[in-house]
């Protein structure tokens, strides 16, 4: 399983961890490389195991999922974090996405949809439901201005539009006939010029200011 997506499961409920592992281990392209029962342990395990994707519960004792996500970003850990939450915890999703999560799924998600979500965020996509995207846009409205967009080149605006469409770097490279390395450079420049932290914020900025692919 050398090419399998390596997944770390972080949840304070053993039954949930066991259930996720049982399902994911039958997926040919997904490998559960470890588990953690809390945020602090999750950060330590992510640093040790270097997973591709972390399934992170939001509400956990001592260190919650949002704080754990912030710690991972401070450490420069490249893992894509997929928040696992319940319908009643939707208000906690916005801080998690602002902290750098690649998206979220609900705890009652269909198993096949969960596997699809893992593959999607691993490929570089951002998973946002309309209601959460709207909440994020409201928060971002006063934090980023249209004026910053004037510093973007035409190519960077094309790349930004495709990010807003949920395209991965590989897909953007194919669409614009560029190398992935060149696309990564454009993405880095976009984030720097717009003073944004990650692709999620870039996608929201693009939607807010009408930049589409």
Steps between C-alpha positions, in 0.01 A plus 500: 500500500788731421272737306209485745371816667631492857231599751520586871175481700471745792190460717450466875242222458652156453186366333518774236871436436442127472207548264693734272801267494283194425343669199807674365719190518290332230577784257779395266644851470471611865717387792430591863849554640396592853248630751496765774254557783547877529633812338844505661554133425375560148761769441776274634385206289470716189858617548615141553303328224477782240157397368356640178159565656390546861138429598460740794212517745415854610391463862761318708614557860820692587583595139217522248528441128533868408795554734660175380463622142666831589790312660547288188512810283749668736719191471476510122342156483374451141215261584160593363252516789141387450282605793246245623207668673130468578215715374470669841868602489482683170593831667838349586572420136568862404791546748642167384492604135654835587776309679581313180274194478446370147133435565264307720263206510217420739532202734206326335659527156446210263812278508558527126462878522761507777747309285425739215558799727838363608603448138376847410691694767809290433477611136501863612128575493313705760172362636254774594124492540317815378383604848850481645654675200250782555600533865867511407437762236323718753800481733747567221306794356667762716840331514600497134447773244450508128806725467738215570379321190647769277848364572416161347623419152257369239640150543467518878135601463446197276658276760295664776180443306579132466578476872153643562360223279659247735773390260819339631844618388522206263165585341594867471827402334313291244240769434758775445768277343751576774724291722380427855809680629399814313147477636634467856705815445192687376298380803774618737508840329123531520496427873782746560345783295155458652641444851313172536599191696389215277300378198172509693532871563612552140191320370275710723672821391448403137130431551455823696664707227359324197815323379392178333669234290 
